[in-house]
Short mmCIF file of C-alpha atoms in Angstrom, two decimals:
data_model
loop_
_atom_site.label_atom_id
_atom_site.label_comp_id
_atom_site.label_asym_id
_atom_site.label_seq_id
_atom_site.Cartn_x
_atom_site.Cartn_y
_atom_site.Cartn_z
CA UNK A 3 27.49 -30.74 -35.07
CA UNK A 4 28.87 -33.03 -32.60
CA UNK A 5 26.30 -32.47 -30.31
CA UNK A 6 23.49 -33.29 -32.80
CA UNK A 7 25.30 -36.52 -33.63
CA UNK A 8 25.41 -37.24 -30.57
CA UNK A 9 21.83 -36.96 -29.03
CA UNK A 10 20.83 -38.66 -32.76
CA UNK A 11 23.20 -41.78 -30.93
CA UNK A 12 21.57 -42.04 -27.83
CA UNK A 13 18.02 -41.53 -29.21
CA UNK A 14 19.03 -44.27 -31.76
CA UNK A 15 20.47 -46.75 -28.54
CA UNK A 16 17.71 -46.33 -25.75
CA UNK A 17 14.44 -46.23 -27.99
CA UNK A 18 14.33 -49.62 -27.99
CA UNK A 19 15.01 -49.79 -23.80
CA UNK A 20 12.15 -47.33 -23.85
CA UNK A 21 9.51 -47.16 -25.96
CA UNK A 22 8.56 -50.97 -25.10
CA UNK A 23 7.34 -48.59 -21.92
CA UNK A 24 5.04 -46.75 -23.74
CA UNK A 25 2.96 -50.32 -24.98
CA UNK A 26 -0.05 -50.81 -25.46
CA UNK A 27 -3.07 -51.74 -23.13
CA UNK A 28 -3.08 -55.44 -23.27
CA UNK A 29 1.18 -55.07 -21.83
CA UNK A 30 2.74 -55.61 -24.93
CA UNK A 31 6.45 -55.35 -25.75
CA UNK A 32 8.96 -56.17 -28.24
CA UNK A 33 10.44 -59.16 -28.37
CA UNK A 34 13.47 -58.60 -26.69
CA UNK A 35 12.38 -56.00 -24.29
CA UNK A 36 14.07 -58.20 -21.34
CA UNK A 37 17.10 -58.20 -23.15
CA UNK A 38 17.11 -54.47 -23.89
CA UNK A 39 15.85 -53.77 -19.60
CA UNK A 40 18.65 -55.84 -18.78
CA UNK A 41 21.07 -53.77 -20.92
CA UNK A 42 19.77 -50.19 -19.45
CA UNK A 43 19.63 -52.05 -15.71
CA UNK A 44 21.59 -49.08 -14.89
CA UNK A 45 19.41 -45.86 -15.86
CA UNK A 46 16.95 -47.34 -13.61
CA UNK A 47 19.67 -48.13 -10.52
CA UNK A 48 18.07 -46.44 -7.36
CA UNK A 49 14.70 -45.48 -9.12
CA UNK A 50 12.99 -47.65 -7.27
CA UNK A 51 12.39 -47.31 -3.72
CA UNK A 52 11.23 -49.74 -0.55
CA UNK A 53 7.98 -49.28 1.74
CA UNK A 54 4.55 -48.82 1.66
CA UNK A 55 1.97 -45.52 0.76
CA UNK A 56 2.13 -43.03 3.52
CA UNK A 57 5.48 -43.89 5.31
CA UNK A 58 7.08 -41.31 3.62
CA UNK A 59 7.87 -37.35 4.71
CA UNK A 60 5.69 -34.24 4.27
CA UNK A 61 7.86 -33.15 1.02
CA UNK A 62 7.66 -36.56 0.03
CA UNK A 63 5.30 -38.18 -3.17
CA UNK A 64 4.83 -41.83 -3.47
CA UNK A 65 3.93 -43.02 -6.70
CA UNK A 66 2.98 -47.04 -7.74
CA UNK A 67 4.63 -47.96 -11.74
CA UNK A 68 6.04 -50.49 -13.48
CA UNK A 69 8.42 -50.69 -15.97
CA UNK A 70 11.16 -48.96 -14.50
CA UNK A 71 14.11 -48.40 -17.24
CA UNK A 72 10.85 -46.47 -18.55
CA UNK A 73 8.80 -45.45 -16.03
CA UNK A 74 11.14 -44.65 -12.88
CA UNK A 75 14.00 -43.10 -15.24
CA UNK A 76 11.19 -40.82 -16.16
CA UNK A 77 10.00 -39.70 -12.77
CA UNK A 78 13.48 -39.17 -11.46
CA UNK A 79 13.88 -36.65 -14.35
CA UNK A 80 10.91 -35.18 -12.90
CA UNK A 81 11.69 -35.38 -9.47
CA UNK A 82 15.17 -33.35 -10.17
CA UNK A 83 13.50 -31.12 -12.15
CA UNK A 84 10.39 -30.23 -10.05
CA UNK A 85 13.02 -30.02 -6.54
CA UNK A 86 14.98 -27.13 -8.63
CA UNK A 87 12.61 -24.23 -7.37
CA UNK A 88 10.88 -26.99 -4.04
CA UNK A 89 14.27 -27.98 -2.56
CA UNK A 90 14.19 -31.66 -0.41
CA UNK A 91 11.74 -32.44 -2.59
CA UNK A 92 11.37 -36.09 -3.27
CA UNK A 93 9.53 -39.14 -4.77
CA UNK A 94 9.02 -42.42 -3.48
CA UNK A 95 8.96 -45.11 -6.05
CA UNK A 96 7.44 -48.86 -5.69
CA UNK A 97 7.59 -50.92 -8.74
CA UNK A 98 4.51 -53.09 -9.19
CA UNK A 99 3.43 -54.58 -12.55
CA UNK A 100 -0.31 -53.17 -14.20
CA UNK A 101 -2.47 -55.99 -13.10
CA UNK A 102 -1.11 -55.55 -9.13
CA UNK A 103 -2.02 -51.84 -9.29
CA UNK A 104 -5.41 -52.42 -10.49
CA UNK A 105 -6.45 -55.37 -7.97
CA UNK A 106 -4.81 -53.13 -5.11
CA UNK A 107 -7.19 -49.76 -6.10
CA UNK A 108 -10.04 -52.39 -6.43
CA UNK A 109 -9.11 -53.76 -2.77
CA UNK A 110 -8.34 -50.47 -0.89
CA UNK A 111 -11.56 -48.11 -2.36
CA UNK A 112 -14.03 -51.92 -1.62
CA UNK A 113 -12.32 -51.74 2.05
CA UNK A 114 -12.67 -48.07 2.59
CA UNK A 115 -9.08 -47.35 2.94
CA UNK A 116 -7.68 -45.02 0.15
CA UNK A 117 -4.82 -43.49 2.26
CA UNK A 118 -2.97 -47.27 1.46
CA UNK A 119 -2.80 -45.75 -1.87
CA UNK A 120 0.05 -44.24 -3.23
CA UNK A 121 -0.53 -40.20 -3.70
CA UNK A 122 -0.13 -40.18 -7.48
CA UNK A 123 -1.66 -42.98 -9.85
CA UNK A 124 -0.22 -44.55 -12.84
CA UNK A 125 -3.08 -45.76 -14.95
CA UNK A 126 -3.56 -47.41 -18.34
CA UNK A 127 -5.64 -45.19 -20.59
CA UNK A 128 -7.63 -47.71 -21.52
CA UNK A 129 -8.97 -48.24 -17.67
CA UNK A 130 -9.44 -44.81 -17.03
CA UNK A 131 -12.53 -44.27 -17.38
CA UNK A 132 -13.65 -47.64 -16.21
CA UNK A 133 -11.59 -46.69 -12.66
CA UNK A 134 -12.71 -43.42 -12.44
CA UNK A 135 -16.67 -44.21 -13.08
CA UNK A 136 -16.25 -47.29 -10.80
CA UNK A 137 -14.91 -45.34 -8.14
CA UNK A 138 -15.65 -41.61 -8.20
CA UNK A 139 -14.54 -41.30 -4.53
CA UNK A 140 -10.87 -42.05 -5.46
CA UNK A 141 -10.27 -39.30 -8.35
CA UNK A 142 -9.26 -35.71 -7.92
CA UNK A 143 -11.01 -33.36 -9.83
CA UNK A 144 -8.31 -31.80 -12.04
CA UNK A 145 -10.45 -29.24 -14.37
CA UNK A 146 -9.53 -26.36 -12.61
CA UNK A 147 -6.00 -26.50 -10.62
CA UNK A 148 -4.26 -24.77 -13.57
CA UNK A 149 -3.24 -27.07 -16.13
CA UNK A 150 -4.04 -26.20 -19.30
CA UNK A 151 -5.78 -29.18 -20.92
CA UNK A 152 -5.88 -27.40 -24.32
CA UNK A 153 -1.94 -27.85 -24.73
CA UNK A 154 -1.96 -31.88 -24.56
CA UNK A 155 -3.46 -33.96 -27.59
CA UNK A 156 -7.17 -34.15 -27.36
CA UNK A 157 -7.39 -37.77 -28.27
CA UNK A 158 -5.22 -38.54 -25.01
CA UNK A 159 -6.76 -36.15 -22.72
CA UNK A 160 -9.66 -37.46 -23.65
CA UNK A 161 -8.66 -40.94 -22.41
CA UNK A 162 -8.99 -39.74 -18.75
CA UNK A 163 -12.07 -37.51 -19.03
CA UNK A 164 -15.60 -38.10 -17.52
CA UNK A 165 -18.39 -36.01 -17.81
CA UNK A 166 -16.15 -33.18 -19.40
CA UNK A 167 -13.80 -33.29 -16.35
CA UNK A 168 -10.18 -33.82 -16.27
CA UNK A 169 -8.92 -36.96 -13.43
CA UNK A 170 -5.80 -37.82 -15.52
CA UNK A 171 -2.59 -35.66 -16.49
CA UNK A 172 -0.62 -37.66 -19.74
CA UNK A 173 2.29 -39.31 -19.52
CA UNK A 174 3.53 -41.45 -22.48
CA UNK A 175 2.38 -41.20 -26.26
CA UNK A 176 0.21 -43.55 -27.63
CA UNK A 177 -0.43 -41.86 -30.54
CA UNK A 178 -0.17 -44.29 -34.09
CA UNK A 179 2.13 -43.90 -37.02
CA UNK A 180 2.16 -45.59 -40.14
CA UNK A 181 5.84 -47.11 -40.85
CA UNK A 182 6.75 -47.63 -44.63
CA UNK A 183 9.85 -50.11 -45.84
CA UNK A 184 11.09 -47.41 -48.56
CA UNK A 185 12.91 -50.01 -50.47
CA UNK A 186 9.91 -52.02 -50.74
CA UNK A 187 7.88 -49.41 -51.98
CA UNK A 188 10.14 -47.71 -54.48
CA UNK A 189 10.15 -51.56 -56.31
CA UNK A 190 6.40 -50.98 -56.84
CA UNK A 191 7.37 -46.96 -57.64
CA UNK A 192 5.88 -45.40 -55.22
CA UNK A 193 7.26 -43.35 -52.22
CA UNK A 194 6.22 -42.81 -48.95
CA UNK A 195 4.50 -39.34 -50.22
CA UNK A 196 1.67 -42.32 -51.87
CA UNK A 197 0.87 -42.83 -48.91
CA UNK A 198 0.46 -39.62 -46.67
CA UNK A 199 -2.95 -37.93 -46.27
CA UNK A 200 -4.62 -40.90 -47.86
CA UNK A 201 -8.07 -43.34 -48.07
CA UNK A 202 -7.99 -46.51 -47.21
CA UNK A 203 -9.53 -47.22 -50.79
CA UNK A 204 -5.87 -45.57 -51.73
CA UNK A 205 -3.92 -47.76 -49.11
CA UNK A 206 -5.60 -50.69 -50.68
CA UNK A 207 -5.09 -49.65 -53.87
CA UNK A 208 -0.78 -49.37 -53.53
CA UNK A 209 -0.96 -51.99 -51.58
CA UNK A 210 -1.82 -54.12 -54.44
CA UNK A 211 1.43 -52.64 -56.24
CA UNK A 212 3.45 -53.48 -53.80
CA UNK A 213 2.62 -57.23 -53.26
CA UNK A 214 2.43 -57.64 -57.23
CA UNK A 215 5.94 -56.09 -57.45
CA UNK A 216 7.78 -57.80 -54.24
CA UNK A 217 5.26 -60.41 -53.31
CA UNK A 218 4.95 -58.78 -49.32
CA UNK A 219 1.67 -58.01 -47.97
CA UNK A 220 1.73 -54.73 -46.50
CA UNK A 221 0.94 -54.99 -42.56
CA UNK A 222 0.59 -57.77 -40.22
CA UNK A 223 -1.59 -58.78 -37.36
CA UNK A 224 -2.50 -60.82 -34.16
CA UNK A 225 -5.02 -62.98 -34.80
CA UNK A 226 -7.96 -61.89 -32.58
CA UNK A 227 -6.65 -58.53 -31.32
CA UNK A 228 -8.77 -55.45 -32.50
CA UNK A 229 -5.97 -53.12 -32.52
CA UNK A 230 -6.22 -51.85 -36.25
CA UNK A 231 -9.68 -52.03 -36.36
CA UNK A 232 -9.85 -50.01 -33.38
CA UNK A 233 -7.50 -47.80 -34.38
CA UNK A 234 -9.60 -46.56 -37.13
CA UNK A 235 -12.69 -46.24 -35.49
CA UNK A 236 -10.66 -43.31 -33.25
CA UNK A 237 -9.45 -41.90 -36.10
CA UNK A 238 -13.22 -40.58 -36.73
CA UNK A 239 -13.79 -40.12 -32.91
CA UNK A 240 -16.10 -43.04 -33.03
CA UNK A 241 -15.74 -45.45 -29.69
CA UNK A 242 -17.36 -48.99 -29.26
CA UNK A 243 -19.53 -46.84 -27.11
CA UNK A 244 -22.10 -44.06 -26.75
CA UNK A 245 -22.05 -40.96 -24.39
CA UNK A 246 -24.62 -42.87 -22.30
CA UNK A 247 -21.83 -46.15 -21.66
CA UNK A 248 -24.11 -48.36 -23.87
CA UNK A 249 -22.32 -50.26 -26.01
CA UNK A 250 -22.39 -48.95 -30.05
CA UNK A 251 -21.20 -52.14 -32.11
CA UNK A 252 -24.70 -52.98 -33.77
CA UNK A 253 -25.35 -50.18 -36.45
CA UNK A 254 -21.92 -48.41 -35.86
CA UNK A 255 -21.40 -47.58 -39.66
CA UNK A 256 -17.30 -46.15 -38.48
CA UNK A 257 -16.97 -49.29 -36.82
CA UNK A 258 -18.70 -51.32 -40.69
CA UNK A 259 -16.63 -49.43 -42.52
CA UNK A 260 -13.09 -50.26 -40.42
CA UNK A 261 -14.39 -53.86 -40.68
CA UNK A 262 -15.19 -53.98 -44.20
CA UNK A 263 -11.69 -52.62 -45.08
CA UNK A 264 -9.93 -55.37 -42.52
CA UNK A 265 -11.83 -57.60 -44.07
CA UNK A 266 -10.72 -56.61 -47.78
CA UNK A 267 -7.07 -56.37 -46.63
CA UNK A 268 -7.50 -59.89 -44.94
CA UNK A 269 -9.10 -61.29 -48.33
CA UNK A 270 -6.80 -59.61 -50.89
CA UNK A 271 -3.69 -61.19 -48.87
CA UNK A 272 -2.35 -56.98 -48.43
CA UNK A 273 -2.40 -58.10 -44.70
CA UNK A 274 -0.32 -61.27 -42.54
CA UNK A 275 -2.23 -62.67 -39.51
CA UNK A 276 0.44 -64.06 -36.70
CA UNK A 277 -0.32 -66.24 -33.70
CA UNK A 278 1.38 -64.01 -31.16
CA UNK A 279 3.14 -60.44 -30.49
CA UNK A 280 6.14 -62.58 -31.04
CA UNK A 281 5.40 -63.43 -34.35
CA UNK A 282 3.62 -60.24 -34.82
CA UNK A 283 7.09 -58.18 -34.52
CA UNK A 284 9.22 -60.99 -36.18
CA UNK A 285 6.77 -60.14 -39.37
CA UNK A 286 8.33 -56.77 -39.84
CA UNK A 287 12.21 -57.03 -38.36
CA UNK A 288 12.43 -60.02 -40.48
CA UNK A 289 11.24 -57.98 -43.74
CA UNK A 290 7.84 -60.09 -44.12
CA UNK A 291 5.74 -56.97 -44.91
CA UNK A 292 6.29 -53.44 -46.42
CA UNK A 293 4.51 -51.77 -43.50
CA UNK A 294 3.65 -51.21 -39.85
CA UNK A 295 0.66 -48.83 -38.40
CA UNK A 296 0.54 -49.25 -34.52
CA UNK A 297 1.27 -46.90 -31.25
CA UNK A 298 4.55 -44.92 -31.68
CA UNK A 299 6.11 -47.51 -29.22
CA UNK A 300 6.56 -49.74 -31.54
CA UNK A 301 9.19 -47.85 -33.20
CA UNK A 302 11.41 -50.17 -30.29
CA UNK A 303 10.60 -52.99 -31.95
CA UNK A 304 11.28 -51.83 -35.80
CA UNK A 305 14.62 -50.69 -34.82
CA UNK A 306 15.72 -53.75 -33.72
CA UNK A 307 16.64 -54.54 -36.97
CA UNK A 308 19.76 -52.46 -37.67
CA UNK A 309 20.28 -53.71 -41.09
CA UNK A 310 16.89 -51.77 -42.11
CA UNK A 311 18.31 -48.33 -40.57
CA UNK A 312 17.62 -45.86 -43.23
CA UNK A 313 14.73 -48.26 -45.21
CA UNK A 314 11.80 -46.99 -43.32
CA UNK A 315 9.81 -43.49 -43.47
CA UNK A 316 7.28 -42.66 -40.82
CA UNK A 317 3.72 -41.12 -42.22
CA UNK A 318 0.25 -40.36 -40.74
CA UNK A 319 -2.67 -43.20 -40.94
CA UNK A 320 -5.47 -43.66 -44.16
CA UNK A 321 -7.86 -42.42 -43.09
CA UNK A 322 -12.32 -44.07 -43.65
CA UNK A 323 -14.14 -42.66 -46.09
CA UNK A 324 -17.45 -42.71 -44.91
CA UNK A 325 -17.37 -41.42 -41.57
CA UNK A 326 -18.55 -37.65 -41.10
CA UNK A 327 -15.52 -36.65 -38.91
CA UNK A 328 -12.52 -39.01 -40.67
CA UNK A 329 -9.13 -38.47 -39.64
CA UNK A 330 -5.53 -39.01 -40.64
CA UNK A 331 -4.76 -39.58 -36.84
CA UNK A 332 -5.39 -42.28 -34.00
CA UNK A 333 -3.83 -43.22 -30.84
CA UNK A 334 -2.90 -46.75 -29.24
CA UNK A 335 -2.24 -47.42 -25.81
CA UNK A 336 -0.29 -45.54 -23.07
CA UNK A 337 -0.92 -44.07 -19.38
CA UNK A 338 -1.48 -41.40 -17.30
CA UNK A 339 -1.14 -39.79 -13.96
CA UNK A 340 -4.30 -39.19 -11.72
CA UNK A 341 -4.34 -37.82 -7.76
CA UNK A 342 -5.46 -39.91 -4.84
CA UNK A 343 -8.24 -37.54 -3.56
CA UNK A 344 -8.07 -39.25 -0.45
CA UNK A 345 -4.35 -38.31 -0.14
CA UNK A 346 -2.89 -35.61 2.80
CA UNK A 347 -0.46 -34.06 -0.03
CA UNK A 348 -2.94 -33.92 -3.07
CA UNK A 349 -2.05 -30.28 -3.69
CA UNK A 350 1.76 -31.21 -3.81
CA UNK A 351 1.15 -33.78 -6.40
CA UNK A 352 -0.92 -31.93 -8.36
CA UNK A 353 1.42 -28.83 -8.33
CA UNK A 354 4.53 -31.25 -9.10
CA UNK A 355 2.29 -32.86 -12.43
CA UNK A 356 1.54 -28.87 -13.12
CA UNK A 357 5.16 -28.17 -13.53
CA UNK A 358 6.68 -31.46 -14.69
CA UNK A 359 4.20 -33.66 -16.86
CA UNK A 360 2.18 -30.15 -18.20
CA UNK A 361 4.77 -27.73 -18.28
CA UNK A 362 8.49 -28.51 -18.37
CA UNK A 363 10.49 -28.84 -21.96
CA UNK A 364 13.21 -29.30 -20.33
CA UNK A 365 12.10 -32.40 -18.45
CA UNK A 366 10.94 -33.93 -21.60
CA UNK A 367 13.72 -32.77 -23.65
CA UNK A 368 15.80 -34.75 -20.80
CA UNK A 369 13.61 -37.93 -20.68
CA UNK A 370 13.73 -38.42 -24.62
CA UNK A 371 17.43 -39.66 -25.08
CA UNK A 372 17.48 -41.47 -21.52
CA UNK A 373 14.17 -43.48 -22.10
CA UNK A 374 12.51 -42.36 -25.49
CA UNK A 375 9.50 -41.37 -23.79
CA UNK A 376 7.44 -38.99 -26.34
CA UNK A 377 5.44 -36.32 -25.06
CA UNK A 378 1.96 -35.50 -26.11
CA UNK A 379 2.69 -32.38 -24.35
CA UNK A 380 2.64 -30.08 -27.33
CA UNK A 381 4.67 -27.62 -26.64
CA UNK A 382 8.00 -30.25 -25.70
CA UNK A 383 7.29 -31.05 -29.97
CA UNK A 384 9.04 -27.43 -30.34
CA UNK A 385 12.32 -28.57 -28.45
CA UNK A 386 15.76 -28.90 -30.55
CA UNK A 387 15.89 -32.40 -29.69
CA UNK A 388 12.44 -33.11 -30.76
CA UNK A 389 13.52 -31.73 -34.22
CA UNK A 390 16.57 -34.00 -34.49
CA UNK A 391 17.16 -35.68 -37.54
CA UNK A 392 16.86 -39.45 -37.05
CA UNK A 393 18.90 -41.88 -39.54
CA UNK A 394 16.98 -44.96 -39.21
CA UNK A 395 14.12 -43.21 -40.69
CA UNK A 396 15.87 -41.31 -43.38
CA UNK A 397 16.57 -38.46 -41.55
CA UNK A 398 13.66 -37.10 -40.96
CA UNK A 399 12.65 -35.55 -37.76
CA UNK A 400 9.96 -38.29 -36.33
CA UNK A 401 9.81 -37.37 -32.75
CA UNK A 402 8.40 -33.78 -33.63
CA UNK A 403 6.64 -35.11 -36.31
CA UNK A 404 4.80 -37.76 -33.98
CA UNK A 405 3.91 -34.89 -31.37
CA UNK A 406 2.29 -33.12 -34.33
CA UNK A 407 -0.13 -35.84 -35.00
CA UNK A 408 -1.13 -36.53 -31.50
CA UNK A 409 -2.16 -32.80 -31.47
CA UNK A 410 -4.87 -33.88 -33.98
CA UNK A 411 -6.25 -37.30 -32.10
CA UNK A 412 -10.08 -37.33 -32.10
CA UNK A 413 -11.32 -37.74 -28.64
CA UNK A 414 -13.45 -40.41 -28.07
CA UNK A 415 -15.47 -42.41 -25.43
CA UNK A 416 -13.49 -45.94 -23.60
CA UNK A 417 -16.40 -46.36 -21.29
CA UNK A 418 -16.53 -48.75 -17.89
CA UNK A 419 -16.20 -51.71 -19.84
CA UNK A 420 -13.72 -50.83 -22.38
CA UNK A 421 -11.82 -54.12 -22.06
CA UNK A 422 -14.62 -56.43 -22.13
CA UNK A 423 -16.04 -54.95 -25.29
CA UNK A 424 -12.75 -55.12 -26.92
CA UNK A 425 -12.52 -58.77 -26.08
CA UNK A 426 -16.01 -59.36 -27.41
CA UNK A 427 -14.91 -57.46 -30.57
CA UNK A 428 -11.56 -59.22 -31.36
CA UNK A 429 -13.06 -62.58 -31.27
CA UNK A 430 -15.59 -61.15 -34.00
CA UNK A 431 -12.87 -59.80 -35.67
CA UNK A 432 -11.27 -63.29 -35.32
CA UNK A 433 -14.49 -65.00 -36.51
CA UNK A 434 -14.20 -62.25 -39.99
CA UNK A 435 -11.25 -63.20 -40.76
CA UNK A 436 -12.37 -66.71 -42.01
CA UNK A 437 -15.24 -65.23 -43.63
CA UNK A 438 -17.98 -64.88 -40.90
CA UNK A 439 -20.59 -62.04 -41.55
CA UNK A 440 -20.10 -58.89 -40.03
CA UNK A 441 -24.00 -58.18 -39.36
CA UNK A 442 -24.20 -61.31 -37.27
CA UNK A 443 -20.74 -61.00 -35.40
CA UNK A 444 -21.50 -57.60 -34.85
CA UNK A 445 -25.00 -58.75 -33.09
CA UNK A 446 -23.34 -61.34 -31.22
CA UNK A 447 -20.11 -59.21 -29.91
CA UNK A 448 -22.55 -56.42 -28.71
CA UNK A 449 -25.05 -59.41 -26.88
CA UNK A 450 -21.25 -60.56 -25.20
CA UNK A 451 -20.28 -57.16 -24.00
CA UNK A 452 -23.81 -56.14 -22.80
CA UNK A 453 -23.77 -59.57 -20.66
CA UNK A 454 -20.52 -58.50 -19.46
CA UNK A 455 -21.99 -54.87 -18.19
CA UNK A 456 -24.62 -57.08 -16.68
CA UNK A 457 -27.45 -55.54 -19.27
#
C-alpha cells in the first residue's frame, strides 16, 4: 500500500515538470513550465553533455534534444538500462532547442556533411515526413532491423512513415484525451459516462446542458490554431493531404464536417476563443470551461490547479459522423527517434532504440514517475505503474487508459509541407470563426498552401 501511494505522489509532483515535454508541434507548454524546469533542475543535473557529433568513443551515442528535465532524464533512463547487458555503454547529450536542430539537418545534408550530425535524431512528428522526403539520404531504413512496428500505436508510427517504410522509432505520446470538470457536469446531470464513445451531434447536444445549467462553455481555443479541427480530421485517418503530397482541403468532406461542427460550437458559445496558450490554459485552471480535448501533455497544465484534484475524469474524443472510417481516437503532437544513415555506429543506435524505446517496460515504467513521459509502446500500458490509480482524476487509472487509446490512432498522411498547410488552414479557421464561408476559405487555404509547395 505504501508503495502505491507513493508512486501515485511522484506521478502526481513531476507530471507537470514533464509532460510540458511531450507538447505539441508548434513548442507549446504550460504556463509555468519554467517554473516547474526550474523546480526539477536537478533530475536533469549531468544529462547534458559538452562537444560536438563524432568526438565521442566507439561505445559512445550522441544524440541532439531539448527539453532536458524531459528529454535527457529520459535518455539517461535509457542509457542505464540499455548498458545493463552492453557494459561502458554511453550517451552523449547536447541540448539544443527544435528550431536549432532543424536549421542544423537543413545545413549539414545542403553541405554534404552528415557525419556533423549527431547519430540518433530527435524529431517533431509533425516534420517527419517533410525531413525524411526532403532528404532521403539522411534516414535509415528501419522496416526490417527487428522492431516490431505492430506493438506501437499506428497513428504515431505512422507519423514517421514514407512509402510504407519505417525512419522513426516513438518516443513521447501525443495521443488526445478529452478532460471533463465532473462537478460541472453533474450540475447539468450528466457524468462523464455522457460523454464516452460519443458524436459530436451528442457532444453538442450536453454541451448545451451544461452551459444552460452553469453558464461555462465547454472547451476553449487559440484563436487561429487548427489544433481541434485537426484533431478530428485524424480521428477518421483523413490528413490535409493525399497519398500523392497534394494538398486535400478543397472537397475534403472529414475536413467539412470537423469545420462545420467548430463552427457550431463557435456559434452556439459551447466553445471560448483565447488570444494566446497563456490564456488558452488560464481558461481551464481558472474553471472558465467544463472541458479540455488536446494531446495527453496537457494533463501538466490541468494539474496545476490543485484545488480541482479529484473534479476531472479523463474520456476518449466524439467522434464525426459522416466520415466512413470515424474514430473515438486522435493524436496531437510529440517526437521521435530516427538514425543518421550517414553515421559509423548506426547499428549501435538502432540496437540501443530496439531494446530501450521498443522493448523495455522497465525503462518506461522508470521514466513515468521521474518525467511523466507516456509510452505509446503498448506493451509498457500493461506495467503496475501504468495501472496506478491517480487521485486528481478520480482515481482512475489514466496512464493505462491513455496507452489504450493511442493503440487505436488512425494513421494518416503529414506530407512535406505539413506546417505550411496548417498555417494556411488556421487562418481559415480564424477567418470561420467570424462567420466567413467555409467553401471559399477552404479554396483560398488550399491556393496558400499549394503556393507554398511551389504548385
Amino acid at each position: 500500500m505504501m508503495k502505491r501511494k507513493l508512486i501515485a505522489l511522484m506521478l502526481a509532483a513531476t507530471m507537470a515538470a514533464g509532460i510540458a515535454g511531450c507538447g505539441g508541434d508548434d513548442g507549446k507548454t504550460p504556463a509555468d513550465g519554467e517554473n516547474n524546469q526550474t523546480e526539477n533542475q536537478g533530475d536533469a543535473e549531468g544529462a547534458a553533455d559538452t562537444g560536438e557529433a563524432g568526438t565521442d568513443g566507439d561505445n559512445t551515442l550522441t544524440i541532439w534534444g531539448w527539453d532536458p528535465n524531459f528529454t535527457f532524464v529520459s535518455l539517461r533512463e535509457a542509457e542505464r538500462i540499455y548498458a545493463q547487458e552492453h557494459p561502458g555503454f554511453k550517451l552523449n547529450l547536447l541540448e539544443m532547442t527544435w528550431p536549432d536542430v532543424q536549421a542544423k539537418i537543413t545545413t549539414a545534408v545542403t553541405s554534404g556533411e552528415l557525419d556533423t550530425l549527431p547519430d540518433v535524431l530527435l524529431l517533431q512528428d509533425g516534420a517527419y515526413q517533410k525531413n525524411v522526403l526532403s532528404y532521403p539520404e539522411l534516414f535509415e531504413d528501419l522496416s526490417d532491423c527487428g522492431i516490431n512496428f505492430d506493438e506501437f500505436s499506428p497513428g504515431k508510427v505512422g507519423m514517421s512513415m514514407v512509402d510504407g517504410k519505417h525512419y522513426g522509432v516513438p518516443f513521447d505520446s501525443g495521443t488526445s484525451i478529452a478532460g471533463y470538470r465532473t462537478d460541472l457536469l453533474e450540475q447539468a446531470d450528466l457524468t462523464v459516462d455522457d460523454f464516452t464513445d460519443i458524436t459530436w451531434s451528442q457532444f453538442i447536444e450536453n454541451g448545451r446542458k451544461v452551459k444552460e445549467a452553469t453558464g461555462k462553455p465547454m472547451l476553449s481555443m487559440t484563436s487561429k490554431e487548427p489544433d481541434l479541427v485537426m484533431e478530428m480530421m485524424q480521428s477518421a485517418g483523413v490528413s490535409l493531404f493525399h497519398e500523392d503530397g497534394s494538398v486535400n482541403m478543397v472537397g475534403n468532406e472529414a475536413l467539412i464536417e470537423a469545420l462545420e461542427i467548430y463552427k457550431t460550437l463557435v456559434d452556439e458559445g459551447l466553445v471560448m476563443i483565447t488570444n494566446d496558450w497563456n490564456g488558452y490554459v488560464e481558461s481551464f485552471t481558472r474553471g472558465d470551461v467544463a472541458a479540455v480535448l488536446n494531446g495527453c501533455w496537457i494533463l501538466a497544465s490541468v494539474q496545476v490547479a490543485e484545488d480541482q484534484s479529484g473534479k476531472w475524469a479523463i474520456t476518449n474524443i466524439p467522434k464525426l459522423e459522416k466520415a466512413a472510417n470515424a474514430t473515438n481516437y486522435t493524436s496531437n503532437g510529440g517526437s521521435s527517434w530516427g538514425v543518421n544513415a550517414a553515421s559509423a555506429k548506426k547499428e549501435l543506435a538502432i540496437d540501443f532504440l530496439k531494446n530501450t524505446w521498443a522493448g523495455s517496460a522497465e525503462m518506461f515504467d522508470n521514466i513515468l514517475p521521474k518525467t511523466g513521459c507516456l509510452s505509446t509502446w503498448l506493451p509498457a500500458g500493461q506495467s503496475e505503474i501504468y495501472a496506478e490509480p491517480q487521485e486528481f482524476y478520480g482515481g482512475d487509472a489514466i496512464y493505462q487508459k491513455i496507452v489504450e487509446y493511442g493503440g487505436k490512432v488512425p494513421a494518416c498522411v503529414t506530407g512535406k509541407y505539413y506546417y505550411e498547410a496548417r498555417e494556411a488552414l488556421g487562418t481559415a479557421i480564424s477567418n470561420i470563426e467570424n462567420g466567413a464561408d467555409i467553401a471559399s476559405e477552404l479554396a483560398n487555404a488550399q491556393e496558400t498552401a499549394e503556393f507554398s509547395m511551389g504548385e
